[in-house]
């Protein structure tokens, strides 16, 4: 198998294998939302950039997340305490074991207009006076969530 163009996994043929060995009349990189040809790939790590992964590709993703990229998982982000004194929009997600939300220098910490924030915690969330959501309307609501999660084993 020719791995010079592809993901180097044996359950995903390269573009050249599809063309040379399987008789594809066109390169499988058909572009976004083409899908008219049976030769257009639906593999997001492949040529068509769509919505499917092969079993070997899923294994690679899980290995990276559990290995060197573990710090990108929610359960790992919940291992240390966090102090939030302002929501740095457009940042939307905040993580911590024990979280304290308290204004820094201003009198309030909060969201306005259509801003959003999600706070993921493992043990506790403490709100000090000064937490505020303002300027939100039914047509353009702010969104604030507090979500419990578990620390990685």
PDB file of C-alpha atoms in Angstrom:
ATOM      1  CA  UNK A   1       0.000   0.000   0.000  1.00  0.00           C
ATOM      2  CA  UNK A   2       1.277   3.480  -0.849  1.00  0.00           C
ATOM      3  CA  UNK A   3       1.318   5.634   2.313  1.00  0.00           C
ATOM      4  CA  UNK A   4       2.824   8.742   0.732  1.00  0.00           C
ATOM      5  CA  UNK A   5      -0.596  10.393   0.734  1.00  0.00           C
ATOM      6  CA  UNK A   6      -3.056   9.423   3.434  1.00  0.00           C
ATOM      7  CA  UNK A   7      -3.296   8.624   7.132  1.00  0.00           C
ATOM      8  CA  UNK A   8      -0.980   5.552   7.067  1.00  0.00           C
ATOM      9  CA  UNK A   9      -3.696   3.270   8.457  1.00  0.00           C
ATOM     10  CA  UNK A  10      -4.464   0.006   6.710  1.00  0.00           C
ATOM     11  CA  UNK A  11      -8.245   0.434   6.836  1.00  0.00           C
ATOM     12  CA  UNK A  12      -8.082   3.659   4.818  1.00  0.00           C
ATOM     13  CA  UNK A  13      -6.757   3.352   1.266  1.00  0.00           C
ATOM     14  CA  UNK A  14      -4.733   6.224  -0.091  1.00  0.00           C
ATOM     15  CA  UNK A  15      -6.061   8.354  -2.912  1.00  0.00           C
ATOM     16  CA  UNK A  16      -3.553   6.691  -5.227  1.00  0.00           C
ATOM     17  CA  UNK A  17      -4.707   3.194  -4.202  1.00  0.00           C
ATOM     18  CA  UNK A  18      -8.301   4.162  -4.933  1.00  0.00           C
ATOM     19  CA  UNK A  19      -7.356   5.466  -8.356  1.00  0.00           C
ATOM     20  CA  UNK A  20      -4.730   2.892  -9.403  1.00  0.00           C
ATOM     21  CA  UNK A  21      -5.907  -0.331  -7.765  1.00  0.00           C
ATOM     22  CA  UNK A  22      -9.647   0.100  -7.204  1.00  0.00           C
ATOM     23  CA  UNK A  23     -10.475   1.890 -10.455  1.00  0.00           C
ATOM     24  CA  UNK A  24     -11.662   5.243  -9.131  1.00  0.00           C
ATOM     25  CA  UNK A  25     -12.156   7.484 -12.167  1.00  0.00           C
ATOM     26  CA  UNK A  26     -11.396  10.612 -10.100  1.00  0.00           C
ATOM     27  CA  UNK A  27      -9.304  11.588  -7.093  1.00  0.00           C
ATOM     28  CA  UNK A  28     -11.465  10.954  -4.008  1.00  0.00           C
ATOM     29  CA  UNK A  29     -10.817  14.478  -2.725  1.00  0.00           C
ATOM     30  CA  UNK A  30     -14.076  15.705  -4.172  1.00  0.00           C
ATOM     31  CA  UNK A  31     -14.256  18.733  -1.898  1.00  0.00           C
ATOM     32  CA  UNK A  32     -16.906  19.909   0.514  1.00  0.00           C
ATOM     33  CA  UNK A  33     -20.496  18.715   0.127  1.00  0.00           C
ATOM     34  CA  UNK A  34     -20.005  17.153  -3.284  1.00  0.00           C
ATOM     35  CA  UNK A  35     -20.945  13.568  -2.563  1.00  0.00           C
ATOM     36  CA  UNK A  36     -22.444  13.023  -6.043  1.00  0.00           C
ATOM     37  CA  UNK A  37     -19.851  10.391  -6.919  1.00  0.00           C
ATOM     38  CA  UNK A  38     -19.533   7.064  -5.120  1.00  0.00           C
ATOM     39  CA  UNK A  39     -15.796   7.728  -5.173  1.00  0.00           C
ATOM     40  CA  UNK A  40     -16.055  10.825  -2.967  1.00  0.00           C
ATOM     41  CA  UNK A  41     -14.868   9.935   0.519  1.00  0.00           C
ATOM     42  CA  UNK A  42     -17.049  10.603   3.571  1.00  0.00           C
ATOM     43  CA  UNK A  43     -14.068  10.293   5.894  1.00  0.00           C
ATOM     44  CA  UNK A  44     -13.210  13.423   7.920  1.00  0.00           C
ATOM     45  CA  UNK A  45      -9.536  12.405   8.104  1.00  0.00           C
ATOM     46  CA  UNK A  46      -9.512  11.527   4.446  1.00  0.00           C
ATOM     47  CA  UNK A  47     -10.140  13.505   1.312  1.00  0.00           C
ATOM     48  CA  UNK A  48     -13.800  14.506   1.439  1.00  0.00           C
ATOM     49  CA  UNK A  49     -13.719  16.125   4.906  1.00  0.00           C
ATOM     50  CA  UNK A  50     -17.080  14.770   5.916  1.00  0.00           C
ATOM     51  CA  UNK A  51     -18.376  12.933   8.998  1.00  0.00           C
ATOM     52  CA  UNK A  52     -16.986   9.387   9.220  1.00  0.00           C
ATOM     53  CA  UNK A  53     -13.987   7.751  10.918  1.00  0.00           C
ATOM     54  CA  UNK A  54     -12.680   4.224  10.417  1.00  0.00           C
ATOM     55  CA  UNK A  55     -12.102   1.932  13.434  1.00  0.00           C
ATOM     56  CA  UNK A  56      -8.320   2.415  13.169  1.00  0.00           C
ATOM     57  CA  UNK A  57      -8.716   6.198  13.034  1.00  0.00           C
ATOM     58  CA  UNK A  58     -10.879   6.090  16.194  1.00  0.00           C
ATOM     59  CA  UNK A  59      -8.142   4.077  17.909  1.00  0.00           C
ATOM     60  CA  UNK A  60      -5.565   6.725  16.977  1.00  0.00           C
ATOM     61  CA  UNK A  61      -7.793   9.535  18.323  1.00  0.00           C
ATOM     62  CA  UNK A  62      -8.370   7.708  21.632  1.00  0.00           C
ATOM     63  CA  UNK A  63      -4.668   6.866  22.008  1.00  0.00           C
ATOM     64  CA  UNK A  64      -3.690  10.505  21.571  1.00  0.00           C
ATOM     65  CA  UNK A  65      -6.347  11.747  23.991  1.00  0.00           C
ATOM     66  CA  UNK A  66      -5.321   9.223  26.659  1.00  0.00           C
ATOM     67  CA  UNK A  67      -1.623   9.770  25.995  1.00  0.00           C
ATOM     68  CA  UNK A  68       0.131  13.038  25.199  1.00  0.00           C
ATOM     69  CA  UNK A  69      -3.068  15.052  24.748  1.00  0.00           C
ATOM     70  CA  UNK A  70      -4.693  14.037  28.031  1.00  0.00           C
ATOM     71  CA  UNK A  71      -4.544  17.661  29.198  1.00  0.00           C
ATOM     72  CA  UNK A  72      -7.186  18.402  26.566  1.00  0.00           C
ATOM     73  CA  UNK A  73      -9.760  16.191  28.300  1.00  0.00           C
ATOM     74  CA  UNK A  74     -12.359  17.650  30.673  1.00  0.00           C
ATOM     75  CA  UNK A  75     -11.603  15.159  33.444  1.00  0.00           C
ATOM     76  CA  UNK A  76      -7.945  16.261  33.507  1.00  0.00           C
ATOM     77  CA  UNK A  77      -8.897  19.953  33.521  1.00  0.00           C
ATOM     78  CA  UNK A  78     -10.925  19.379  36.712  1.00  0.00           C
ATOM     79  CA  UNK A  79      -7.865  18.454  38.790  1.00  0.00           C
ATOM     80  CA  UNK A  80      -6.868  21.918  40.053  1.00  0.00           C
ATOM     81  CA  UNK A  81      -8.723  24.741  41.732  1.00  0.00           C
ATOM     82  CA  UNK A  82      -9.686  27.789  39.672  1.00  0.00           C
ATOM     83  CA  UNK A  83     -10.458  31.414  40.477  1.00  0.00           C
ATOM     84  CA  UNK A  84     -12.584  33.318  37.936  1.00  0.00           C
ATOM     85  CA  UNK A  85     -12.723  37.080  38.274  1.00  0.00           C
ATOM     86  CA  UNK A  86     -13.978  37.844  34.780  1.00  0.00           C
ATOM     87  CA  UNK A  87     -15.360  35.940  31.837  1.00  0.00           C
ATOM     88  CA  UNK A  88     -12.962  36.568  28.969  1.00  0.00           C
ATOM     89  CA  UNK A  89     -15.450  36.455  26.113  1.00  0.00           C
ATOM     90  CA  UNK A  90     -15.126  34.863  23.518  1.00  0.00           C
ATOM     91  CA  UNK A  91     -13.622  32.209  25.819  1.00  0.00           C
ATOM     92  CA  UNK A  92     -16.656  30.177  26.852  1.00  0.00           C
ATOM     93  CA  UNK A  93     -15.449  27.227  28.963  1.00  0.00           C
ATOM     94  CA  UNK A  94     -13.876  27.312  32.425  1.00  0.00           C
ATOM     95  CA  UNK A  95     -12.663  24.250  34.348  1.00  0.00           C
ATOM     96  CA  UNK A  96     -11.646  23.535  37.927  1.00  0.00           C
ATOM     97  CA  UNK A  97     -11.892  21.210  40.881  1.00  0.00           C
ATOM     98  CA  UNK A  98     -13.126  23.913  43.262  1.00  0.00           C
ATOM     99  CA  UNK A  99     -14.132  27.146  41.550  1.00  0.00           C
ATOM    100  CA  UNK A 100     -14.543  30.601  43.079  1.00  0.00           C
ATOM    101  CA  UNK A 101     -16.266  33.297  41.012  1.00  0.00           C
ATOM    102  CA  UNK A 102     -15.529  36.746  42.422  1.00  0.00           C
ATOM    103  CA  UNK A 103     -15.002  40.163  40.748  1.00  0.00           C
ATOM    104  CA  UNK A 104     -11.361  41.235  40.332  1.00  0.00           C
ATOM    105  CA  UNK A 105     -11.182  45.022  40.273  1.00  0.00           C
ATOM    106  CA  UNK A 106     -14.631  45.857  38.904  1.00  0.00           C
ATOM    107  CA  UNK A 107     -17.711  45.539  41.060  1.00  0.00           C
ATOM    108  CA  UNK A 108     -19.180  42.734  38.937  1.00  0.00           C
ATOM    109  CA  UNK A 109     -18.119  39.667  37.017  1.00  0.00           C
ATOM    110  CA  UNK A 110     -20.614  38.553  34.434  1.00  0.00           C
ATOM    111  CA  UNK A 111     -22.007  38.242  30.983  1.00  0.00           C
ATOM    112  CA  UNK A 112     -23.839  40.733  28.812  1.00  0.00           C
ATOM    113  CA  UNK A 113     -25.797  40.581  25.591  1.00  0.00           C
ATOM    114  CA  UNK A 114     -25.411  37.201  23.895  1.00  0.00           C
ATOM    115  CA  UNK A 115     -22.206  36.135  25.692  1.00  0.00           C
ATOM    116  CA  UNK A 116     -21.958  32.555  26.919  1.00  0.00           C
ATOM    117  CA  UNK A 117     -19.994  30.777  29.644  1.00  0.00           C
ATOM    118  CA  UNK A 118     -19.901  27.205  30.909  1.00  0.00           C
ATOM    119  CA  UNK A 119     -18.236  26.341  34.218  1.00  0.00           C
ATOM    120  CA  UNK A 120     -17.208  22.695  34.667  1.00  0.00           C
ATOM    121  CA  UNK A 121     -16.360  21.665  38.242  1.00  0.00           C
ATOM    122  CA  UNK A 122     -15.543  18.484  40.184  1.00  0.00           C
ATOM    123  CA  UNK A 123     -16.211  19.444  43.813  1.00  0.00           C
ATOM    124  CA  UNK A 124     -17.631  22.931  44.395  1.00  0.00           C
ATOM    125  CA  UNK A 125     -18.544  26.298  42.897  1.00  0.00           C
ATOM    126  CA  UNK A 126     -18.631  29.358  45.133  1.00  0.00           C
ATOM    127  CA  UNK A 127     -20.305  32.573  43.985  1.00  0.00           C
ATOM    128  CA  UNK A 128     -19.273  35.801  45.721  1.00  0.00           C
ATOM    129  CA  UNK A 129     -21.461  38.932  45.567  1.00  0.00           C
ATOM    130  CA  UNK A 130     -21.093  40.666  42.220  1.00  0.00           C
ATOM    131  CA  UNK A 131     -21.968  37.895  39.768  1.00  0.00           C
ATOM    132  CA  UNK A 132     -24.201  39.471  37.124  1.00  0.00           C
ATOM    133  CA  UNK A 133     -25.788  38.682  33.781  1.00  0.00           C
ATOM    134  CA  UNK A 134     -26.982  41.867  32.132  1.00  0.00           C
ATOM    135  CA  UNK A 135     -28.265  43.072  28.774  1.00  0.00           C
ATOM    136  CA  UNK A 136     -29.693  39.671  27.949  1.00  0.00           C
ATOM    137  CA  UNK A 137     -33.069  39.579  26.180  1.00  0.00           C
ATOM    138  CA  UNK A 138     -35.384  36.809  25.045  1.00  0.00           C
ATOM    139  CA  UNK A 139     -34.338  37.470  21.456  1.00  0.00           C
ATOM    140  CA  UNK A 140     -30.593  37.614  22.316  1.00  0.00           C
ATOM    141  CA  UNK A 141     -30.031  35.674  25.533  1.00  0.00           C
ATOM    142  CA  UNK A 142     -26.831  35.203  27.466  1.00  0.00           C
ATOM    143  CA  UNK A 143     -26.147  31.636  28.506  1.00  0.00           C
ATOM    144  CA  UNK A 144     -24.507  30.544  31.761  1.00  0.00           C
ATOM    145  CA  UNK A 145     -24.129  26.883  32.740  1.00  0.00           C
ATOM    146  CA  UNK A 146     -22.583  25.148  35.733  1.00  0.00           C
ATOM    147  CA  UNK A 147     -21.776  21.501  34.975  1.00  0.00           C
ATOM    148  CA  UNK A 148     -20.467  18.816  37.323  1.00  0.00           C
ATOM    149  CA  UNK A 149     -17.791  16.466  36.002  1.00  0.00           C
ATOM    150  CA  UNK A 150     -15.496  13.760  37.344  1.00  0.00           C
ATOM    151  CA  UNK A 151     -11.713  13.931  37.716  1.00  0.00           C
ATOM    152  CA  UNK A 152      -9.740  11.387  35.664  1.00  0.00           C
ATOM    153  CA  UNK A 153      -8.691   8.211  37.454  1.00  0.00           C
TER     154      UNK A 153
END
